[in-house]
Amino acid sequence: MRFIIHELPYERPLLAGRLRYERDGAPTGAVESWRLTAAAEGYRFLRVDLDAREAPSGRSFLFHVVLNAIGRPEQLKFRFWGDGHEASGSAVWDKDGVVATRRVAGAAYEDTAHGRAFWFPAGAGLALLAGWAGETSGMTMLADPADPARLMALVETPVVIAWGEAQLEEVAGELLPVRPLAVAWSDQRRTVWLDGEARPIRLAAHNGLTATAERLVRYQN
């Protein structure tokens, strides 16, 4: 797993997992690894490596999210490589909204947004919406490199977030209650299945892309 910021000695590992992606039932070569650690004063760090270097797209995303004591994002760092483009940047939350800065191919951009529910393009990013069912004011990031000037831009969008019914499922040898969270925005549709700790178990997109957890870890501290 690759990192933007490596774990520091004072961090305490909490949860980790890995999702393997398929399209129409065939492996794509993409793998998403994530780790959640505890820091001081109730803060947590979420690190995500969405590695599609072996997939047809060849893209890579890295995310580093600082979550406060109630699980809301306060800071974000990100990097993207793919399709001949590189992008990196950061975002900071305050009482007036979110300000994001990014660099794409050497050019600097700034975005502002005032949505409430935030997610980024990854299974672990969708899992951030576990506490936002019913919210309609959203923010996400544009992951399409077709328009380099908008690559990884932070944008506001109406969103529909709704829980489905929970079912018991065997996951990595453990029987867990798993519940689907449906997320719809713009022309996009995703469903992510989460366990009681909001770990992503499965993911399905409207375009045939799916992902399944092949590794789940709960650290004993």
PDB file of C-alpha atoms in Angstrom:
ATOM      1  CA  MET A   1       0.000   0.000   0.000  1.00  0.00           C
ATOM      2  CA  ARG A   2       1.252   3.447  -0.944  1.00  0.00           C
ATOM      3  CA  PHE A   3       0.783   6.532   1.231  1.00  0.00           C
ATOM      4  CA  ILE A   4       0.805  10.306   0.916  1.00  0.00           C
ATOM      5  CA  ILE A   5       1.828  10.540   4.579  1.00  0.00           C
ATOM      6  CA  HIS A   6       3.275   7.438   6.226  1.00  0.00           C
ATOM      7  CA  GLU A   7       1.971   6.323   9.590  1.00  0.00           C
ATOM      8  CA  LEU A   8       3.685   7.942  12.558  1.00  0.00           C
ATOM      9  CA  PRO A   9       4.710   6.215  15.802  1.00  0.00           C
ATOM     10  CA  TYR A  10       1.922   7.819  17.845  1.00  0.00           C
ATOM     11  CA  GLU A  11      -0.832   6.451  15.576  1.00  0.00           C
ATOM     12  CA  ARG A  12      -2.758   3.366  16.663  1.00  0.00           C
ATOM     13  CA  PRO A  13      -4.097   1.085  13.885  1.00  0.00           C
ATOM     14  CA  LEU A  14      -7.832   0.401  14.092  1.00  0.00           C
ATOM     15  CA  LEU A  15      -9.166  -1.106  10.855  1.00  0.00           C
ATOM     16  CA  ALA A  16      -7.891  -2.024   7.401  1.00  0.00           C
ATOM     17  CA  GLY A  17      -9.122  -3.712   4.265  1.00  0.00           C
ATOM     18  CA  ARG A  18      -8.623  -4.408   0.597  1.00  0.00           C
ATOM     19  CA  LEU A  19     -11.191  -4.432  -2.228  1.00  0.00           C
ATOM     20  CA  ARG A  20     -10.640  -6.153  -5.570  1.00  0.00           C
ATOM     21  CA  TYR A  21     -12.488  -4.682  -8.553  1.00  0.00           C
ATOM     22  CA  GLU A  22     -14.290  -6.504 -11.365  1.00  0.00           C
ATOM     23  CA  ARG A  23     -16.303  -5.423 -14.373  1.00  0.00           C
ATOM     24  CA  ASP A  24     -19.147  -7.653 -15.524  1.00  0.00           C
ATOM     25  CA  GLY A  25     -17.637 -10.446 -13.417  1.00  0.00           C
ATOM     26  CA  ALA A  26     -14.099 -10.249 -14.830  1.00  0.00           C
ATOM     27  CA  PRO A  27     -11.164  -8.923 -12.749  1.00  0.00           C
ATOM     28  CA  THR A  28     -10.018  -5.459 -13.838  1.00  0.00           C
ATOM     29  CA  GLY A  29      -6.635  -5.567 -12.110  1.00  0.00           C
ATOM     30  CA  ALA A  30      -7.596  -2.674  -9.818  1.00  0.00           C
ATOM     31  CA  VAL A  31      -7.175  -3.024  -6.053  1.00  0.00           C
ATOM     32  CA  GLU A  32      -8.188  -0.594  -3.303  1.00  0.00           C
ATOM     33  CA  SER A  33      -6.337  -0.756   0.021  1.00  0.00           C
ATOM     34  CA  TRP A  34      -7.338   1.322   3.032  1.00  0.00           C
ATOM     35  CA  ARG A  35      -6.257   1.826   6.653  1.00  0.00           C
ATOM     36  CA  LEU A  36      -7.850   3.689   9.555  1.00  0.00           C
ATOM     37  CA  THR A  37      -5.709   4.784  12.501  1.00  0.00           C
ATOM     38  CA  ALA A  38      -6.383   6.651  15.739  1.00  0.00           C
ATOM     39  CA  ALA A  39      -4.498   9.820  16.626  1.00  0.00           C
ATOM     40  CA  ALA A  40      -4.700  12.281  19.532  1.00  0.00           C
ATOM     41  CA  GLU A  41      -7.907  13.837  20.911  1.00  0.00           C
ATOM     42  CA  GLY A  42     -10.237  11.457  19.089  1.00  0.00           C
ATOM     43  CA  TYR A  43      -8.947  12.259  15.603  1.00  0.00           C
ATOM     44  CA  ARG A  44      -8.550   9.498  13.033  1.00  0.00           C
ATOM     45  CA  PHE A  45      -6.593   9.213   9.796  1.00  0.00           C
ATOM     46  CA  LEU A  46      -7.998   7.367   6.784  1.00  0.00           C
ATOM     47  CA  ARG A  47      -5.491   6.378   4.101  1.00  0.00           C
ATOM     48  CA  VAL A  48      -6.652   4.970   0.756  1.00  0.00           C
ATOM     49  CA  ASP A  49      -4.648   3.621  -2.201  1.00  0.00           C
ATOM     50  CA  LEU A  50      -6.800   2.882  -5.261  1.00  0.00           C
ATOM     51  CA  ASP A  51      -4.255   1.188  -7.510  1.00  0.00           C
ATOM     52  CA  ALA A  52      -5.396   0.517 -11.078  1.00  0.00           C
ATOM     53  CA  ARG A  53      -1.942   0.340 -12.652  1.00  0.00           C
ATOM     54  CA  GLU A  54      -2.715  -3.233 -13.760  1.00  0.00           C
ATOM     55  CA  ALA A  55      -6.179  -2.257 -15.054  1.00  0.00           C
ATOM     56  CA  PRO A  56      -6.958  -0.910 -18.548  1.00  0.00           C
ATOM     57  CA  SER A  57      -7.213   2.659 -17.201  1.00  0.00           C
ATOM     58  CA  GLY A  58      -3.776   2.496 -15.559  1.00  0.00           C
ATOM     59  CA  ARG A  59      -4.868   5.128 -13.049  1.00  0.00           C
ATOM     60  CA  SER A  60      -3.879   5.585  -9.418  1.00  0.00           C
ATOM     61  CA  PHE A  61      -5.528   7.566  -6.622  1.00  0.00           C
ATOM     62  CA  LEU A  62      -4.124   8.232  -3.151  1.00  0.00           C
ATOM     63  CA  PHE A  63      -6.147   9.880  -0.387  1.00  0.00           C
ATOM     64  CA  HIS A  64      -5.281  10.936   3.168  1.00  0.00           C
ATOM     65  CA  VAL A  65      -8.252  12.144   5.242  1.00  0.00           C
ATOM     66  CA  VAL A  66      -8.200  13.659   8.724  1.00  0.00           C
ATOM     67  CA  LEU A  67     -11.457  12.798  10.522  1.00  0.00           C
ATOM     68  CA  ASN A  68     -12.559  14.552  13.697  1.00  0.00           C
ATOM     69  CA  ALA A  69     -13.958  12.884  16.802  1.00  0.00           C
ATOM     70  CA  ILE A  70     -17.444  12.530  15.256  1.00  0.00           C
ATOM     71  CA  GLY A  71     -16.094  11.115  11.993  1.00  0.00           C
ATOM     72  CA  ARG A  72     -16.400  14.248   9.845  1.00  0.00           C
ATOM     73  CA  PRO A  73     -13.574  15.229   7.457  1.00  0.00           C
ATOM     74  CA  GLU A  74     -11.504  18.257   8.416  1.00  0.00           C
ATOM     75  CA  GLN A  75      -8.582  17.929   6.007  1.00  0.00           C
ATOM     76  CA  LEU A  76      -7.879  15.981   2.825  1.00  0.00           C
ATOM     77  CA  LYS A  77      -4.785  15.387   0.719  1.00  0.00           C
ATOM     78  CA  PHE A  78      -4.930  13.604  -2.641  1.00  0.00           C
ATOM     79  CA  ARG A  79      -2.857  12.524  -5.641  1.00  0.00           C
ATOM     80  CA  PHE A  80      -3.797  11.169  -9.055  1.00  0.00           C
ATOM     81  CA  TRP A  81      -1.805   9.637 -11.925  1.00  0.00           C
ATOM     82  CA  GLY A  82      -3.191   8.396 -15.214  1.00  0.00           C
ATOM     83  CA  ASP A  83      -3.908   9.061 -18.879  1.00  0.00           C
ATOM     84  CA  GLY A  84      -0.759  11.165 -19.088  1.00  0.00           C
ATOM     85  CA  HIS A  85      -1.901  13.486 -16.285  1.00  0.00           C
ATOM     86  CA  GLU A  86      -0.812  14.079 -12.700  1.00  0.00           C
ATOM     87  CA  ALA A  87      -2.796  15.963 -10.086  1.00  0.00           C
ATOM     88  CA  SER A  88      -2.283  16.642  -6.396  1.00  0.00           C
ATOM     89  CA  GLY A  89      -3.831  18.895  -3.825  1.00  0.00           C
ATOM     90  CA  SER A  90      -5.518  19.379  -0.488  1.00  0.00           C
ATOM     91  CA  ALA A  91      -8.785  20.564   1.028  1.00  0.00           C
ATOM     92  CA  VAL A  92      -9.618  22.169   4.368  1.00  0.00           C
ATOM     93  CA  TRP A  93     -13.037  22.305   6.047  1.00  0.00           C
ATOM     94  CA  ASP A  94     -14.139  25.300   8.130  1.00  0.00           C
ATOM     95  CA  LYS A  95     -17.439  26.813   9.260  1.00  0.00           C
ATOM     96  CA  ASP A  96     -17.871  28.596   5.915  1.00  0.00           C
ATOM     97  CA  GLY A  97     -17.338  25.551   3.690  1.00  0.00           C
ATOM     98  CA  VAL A  98     -14.413  23.801   2.043  1.00  0.00           C
ATOM     99  CA  VAL A  99     -11.481  25.345   0.198  1.00  0.00           C
ATOM    100  CA  ALA A 100      -9.451  23.016  -2.034  1.00  0.00           C
ATOM    101  CA  THR A 101      -6.246  23.748  -3.904  1.00  0.00           C
ATOM    102  CA  ARG A 102      -4.785  21.491  -6.587  1.00  0.00           C
ATOM    103  CA  ARG A 103      -2.097  21.343  -9.214  1.00  0.00           C
ATOM    104  CA  VAL A 104      -2.670  19.652 -12.560  1.00  0.00           C
ATOM    105  CA  ALA A 105       0.207  19.450 -15.047  1.00  0.00           C
ATOM    106  CA  GLY A 106       1.914  22.353 -13.285  1.00  0.00           C
ATOM    107  CA  ALA A 107      -1.133  24.654 -13.297  1.00  0.00           C
ATOM    108  CA  ALA A 108      -2.677  25.769  -9.982  1.00  0.00           C
ATOM    109  CA  TYR A 109      -6.422  25.814  -9.272  1.00  0.00           C
ATOM    110  CA  GLU A 110      -8.638  26.632  -6.290  1.00  0.00           C
ATOM    111  CA  ASP A 111     -12.133  25.291  -5.648  1.00  0.00           C
ATOM    112  CA  THR A 112     -14.690  26.172  -2.995  1.00  0.00           C
ATOM    113  CA  ALA A 113     -17.773  24.194  -2.018  1.00  0.00           C
ATOM    114  CA  HIS A 114     -20.494  24.389   0.625  1.00  0.00           C
ATOM    115  CA  GLY A 115     -22.079  20.950   0.451  1.00  0.00           C
ATOM    116  CA  ARG A 116     -22.482  18.854   3.580  1.00  0.00           C
ATOM    117  CA  ALA A 117     -22.011  15.154   2.797  1.00  0.00           C
ATOM    118  CA  PHE A 118     -18.566  14.492   1.280  1.00  0.00           C
ATOM    119  CA  TRP A 119     -17.188  11.442  -0.501  1.00  0.00           C
ATOM    120  CA  PHE A 120     -14.341  10.716  -2.887  1.00  0.00           C
ATOM    121  CA  PRO A 121     -14.081   8.182  -5.756  1.00  0.00           C
ATOM    122  CA  ALA A 122     -13.289   4.961  -3.870  1.00  0.00           C
ATOM    123  CA  GLY A 123     -15.140   2.360  -1.831  1.00  0.00           C
ATOM    124  CA  ALA A 124     -13.693   3.761   1.392  1.00  0.00           C
ATOM    125  CA  GLY A 125     -14.675   7.229   0.169  1.00  0.00           C
ATOM    126  CA  LEU A 126     -18.313   6.190  -0.193  1.00  0.00           C
ATOM    127  CA  ALA A 127     -18.156   4.668   3.298  1.00  0.00           C
ATOM    128  CA  LEU A 128     -17.730   8.208   4.656  1.00  0.00           C
ATOM    129  CA  LEU A 129     -21.442   8.678   3.875  1.00  0.00           C
ATOM    130  CA  ALA A 130     -22.541   6.122   6.488  1.00  0.00           C
ATOM    131  CA  GLY A 131     -23.677   8.926   8.795  1.00  0.00           C
ATOM    132  CA  TRP A 132     -25.336  11.021   6.102  1.00  0.00           C
ATOM    133  CA  ALA A 133     -28.451   9.065   5.060  1.00  0.00           C
ATOM    134  CA  GLY A 134     -31.179  11.491   4.027  1.00  0.00           C
ATOM    135  CA  GLU A 135     -28.780  14.361   3.300  1.00  0.00           C
ATOM    136  CA  THR A 136     -29.275  15.981  -0.118  1.00  0.00           C
ATOM    137  CA  SER A 137     -26.410  18.515  -0.179  1.00  0.00           C
ATOM    138  CA  GLY A 138     -23.236  16.787  -1.358  1.00  0.00           C
ATOM    139  CA  MET A 139     -19.628  17.383  -2.369  1.00  0.00           C
ATOM    140  CA  THR A 140     -17.352  15.084  -4.319  1.00  0.00           C
ATOM    141  CA  MET A 141     -14.366  15.133  -6.665  1.00  0.00           C
ATOM    142  CA  LEU A 142     -14.285  14.864 -10.456  1.00  0.00           C
ATOM    143  CA  ALA A 143     -12.133  11.898 -11.456  1.00  0.00           C
ATOM    144  CA  ASP A 144     -12.433  12.121 -15.264  1.00  0.00           C
ATOM    145  CA  PRO A 145      -9.142  13.240 -16.881  1.00  0.00           C
ATOM    146  CA  ALA A 146     -10.924  14.120 -20.144  1.00  0.00           C
ATOM    147  CA  ASP A 147     -10.981  17.741 -18.892  1.00  0.00           C
ATOM    148  CA  PRO A 148      -7.563  18.254 -17.245  1.00  0.00           C
ATOM    149  CA  ALA A 149      -8.499  21.673 -15.862  1.00  0.00           C
ATOM    150  CA  ARG A 150     -11.289  20.021 -13.818  1.00  0.00           C
ATOM    151  CA  LEU A 151      -9.381  16.885 -12.831  1.00  0.00           C
ATOM    152  CA  MET A 152      -9.887  16.189  -9.096  1.00  0.00           C
ATOM    153  CA  ALA A 153     -11.910  19.401  -8.728  1.00  0.00           C
ATOM    154  CA  LEU A 154     -14.127  19.644  -5.656  1.00  0.00           C
ATOM    155  CA  VAL A 155     -17.745  20.184  -6.731  1.00  0.00           C
ATOM    156  CA  GLU A 156     -21.126  20.601  -5.064  1.00  0.00           C
ATOM    157  CA  THR A 157     -23.911  18.290  -6.194  1.00  0.00           C
ATOM    158  CA  PRO A 158     -27.383  17.229  -5.111  1.00  0.00           C
ATOM    159  CA  VAL A 159     -27.229  13.688  -3.758  1.00  0.00           C
ATOM    160  CA  VAL A 160     -29.596  10.953  -2.596  1.00  0.00           C
ATOM    161  CA  ILE A 161     -28.245   8.740   0.206  1.00  0.00           C
ATOM    162  CA  ALA A 162     -30.382   5.887   1.537  1.00  0.00           C
ATOM    163  CA  TRP A 163     -29.895   2.737   3.605  1.00  0.00           C
ATOM    164  CA  GLY A 164     -31.324  -0.629   2.606  1.00  0.00           C
ATOM    165  CA  GLU A 165     -32.154  -3.604   4.819  1.00  0.00           C
ATOM    166  CA  ALA A 166     -29.386  -5.304   6.787  1.00  0.00           C
ATOM    167  CA  GLN A 167     -28.584  -8.986   6.293  1.00  0.00           C
ATOM    168  CA  LEU A 168     -26.188 -11.340   8.015  1.00  0.00           C
ATOM    169  CA  GLU A 169     -23.310 -12.330   5.742  1.00  0.00           C
ATOM    170  CA  GLU A 170     -20.163 -14.360   6.214  1.00  0.00           C
ATOM    171  CA  VAL A 171     -17.218 -12.053   5.569  1.00  0.00           C
ATOM    172  CA  ALA A 172     -13.647 -13.327   5.925  1.00  0.00           C
ATOM    173  CA  GLY A 173     -14.905 -16.185   8.088  1.00  0.00           C
ATOM    174  CA  GLU A 174     -16.957 -13.909  10.352  1.00  0.00           C
ATOM    175  CA  LEU A 175     -20.756 -13.571  10.408  1.00  0.00           C
ATOM    176  CA  LEU A 176     -21.537  -9.846  10.183  1.00  0.00           C
ATOM    177  CA  PRO A 177     -24.615  -7.634   9.727  1.00  0.00           C
ATOM    178  CA  VAL A 178     -24.092  -5.964   6.343  1.00  0.00           C
ATOM    179  CA  ARG A 179     -26.279  -3.131   5.077  1.00  0.00           C
ATOM    180  CA  PRO A 180     -26.408  -1.528   1.601  1.00  0.00           C
ATOM    181  CA  LEU A 181     -25.998   2.240   1.297  1.00  0.00           C
ATOM    182  CA  ALA A 182     -27.270   3.590  -2.036  1.00  0.00           C
ATOM    183  CA  VAL A 183     -25.774   6.848  -3.319  1.00  0.00           C
ATOM    184  CA  ALA A 184     -27.007   8.708  -6.410  1.00  0.00           C
ATOM    185  CA  TRP A 185     -25.748  11.995  -7.866  1.00  0.00           C
ATOM    186  CA  SER A 186     -25.632  13.544 -11.328  1.00  0.00           C
ATOM    187  CA  ASP A 187     -25.725  10.547 -13.701  1.00  0.00           C
ATOM    188  CA  GLN A 188     -23.895   8.289 -11.220  1.00  0.00           C
ATOM    189  CA  ARG A 189     -25.250   5.447  -9.082  1.00  0.00           C
ATOM    190  CA  ARG A 190     -23.324   3.483  -6.463  1.00  0.00           C
ATOM    191  CA  THR A 191     -24.232   1.003  -3.750  1.00  0.00           C
ATOM    192  CA  VAL A 192     -21.708   0.184  -1.057  1.00  0.00           C
ATOM    193  CA  TRP A 193     -22.365  -2.570   1.487  1.00  0.00           C
ATOM    194  CA  LEU A 194     -21.028  -1.696   4.945  1.00  0.00           C
ATOM    195  CA  ASP A 195     -20.693  -3.665   8.153  1.00  0.00           C
ATOM    196  CA  GLY A 196     -21.358  -2.264  11.615  1.00  0.00           C
ATOM    197  CA  GLU A 197     -17.990  -0.503  11.664  1.00  0.00           C
ATOM    198  CA  ALA A 198     -18.628   1.108   8.248  1.00  0.00           C
ATOM    199  CA  ARG A 199     -16.048  -1.118   6.575  1.00  0.00           C
ATOM    200  CA  PRO A 200     -16.758  -1.473   2.837  1.00  0.00           C
ATOM    201  CA  ILE A 201     -17.651  -5.104   2.092  1.00  0.00           C
ATOM    202  CA  ARG A 202     -18.885  -4.784  -1.487  1.00  0.00           C
ATOM    203  CA  LEU A 203     -19.438  -2.078  -4.072  1.00  0.00           C
ATOM    204  CA  ALA A 204     -21.576  -1.933  -7.201  1.00  0.00           C
ATOM    205  CA  ALA A 205     -21.802   0.834  -9.808  1.00  0.00           C
ATOM    206  CA  HIS A 206     -24.441   1.390 -12.473  1.00  0.00           C
ATOM    207  CA  ASN A 207     -21.885   0.702 -15.238  1.00  0.00           C
ATOM    208  CA  GLY A 208     -21.118  -2.911 -14.272  1.00  0.00           C
ATOM    209  CA  LEU A 209     -18.128  -2.136 -12.037  1.00  0.00           C
ATOM    210  CA  THR A 210     -18.108  -4.083  -8.765  1.00  0.00           C
ATOM    211  CA  ALA A 211     -15.701  -4.646  -5.896  1.00  0.00           C
ATOM    212  CA  THR A 212     -15.487  -7.237  -3.136  1.00  0.00           C
ATOM    213  CA  ALA A 213     -13.469  -7.180   0.074  1.00  0.00           C
ATOM    214  CA  GLU A 214     -10.759  -9.825  -0.028  1.00  0.00           C
ATOM    215  CA  ARG A 215      -9.143  -8.697   3.222  1.00  0.00           C
ATOM    216  CA  LEU A 216     -10.576  -7.176   6.413  1.00  0.00           C
ATOM    217  CA  VAL A 217      -8.591  -6.455   9.569  1.00  0.00           C
ATOM    218  CA  ARG A 218      -9.703  -5.312  13.003  1.00  0.00           C
ATOM    219  CA  TYR A 219      -6.640  -4.555  15.095  1.00  0.00           C
ATOM    220  CA  GLN A 220      -6.567  -5.553  18.750  1.00  0.00           C
ATOM    221  CA  ASN A 221      -5.210  -2.725  20.904  1.00  0.00           C
TER     222      ASN A 221
END
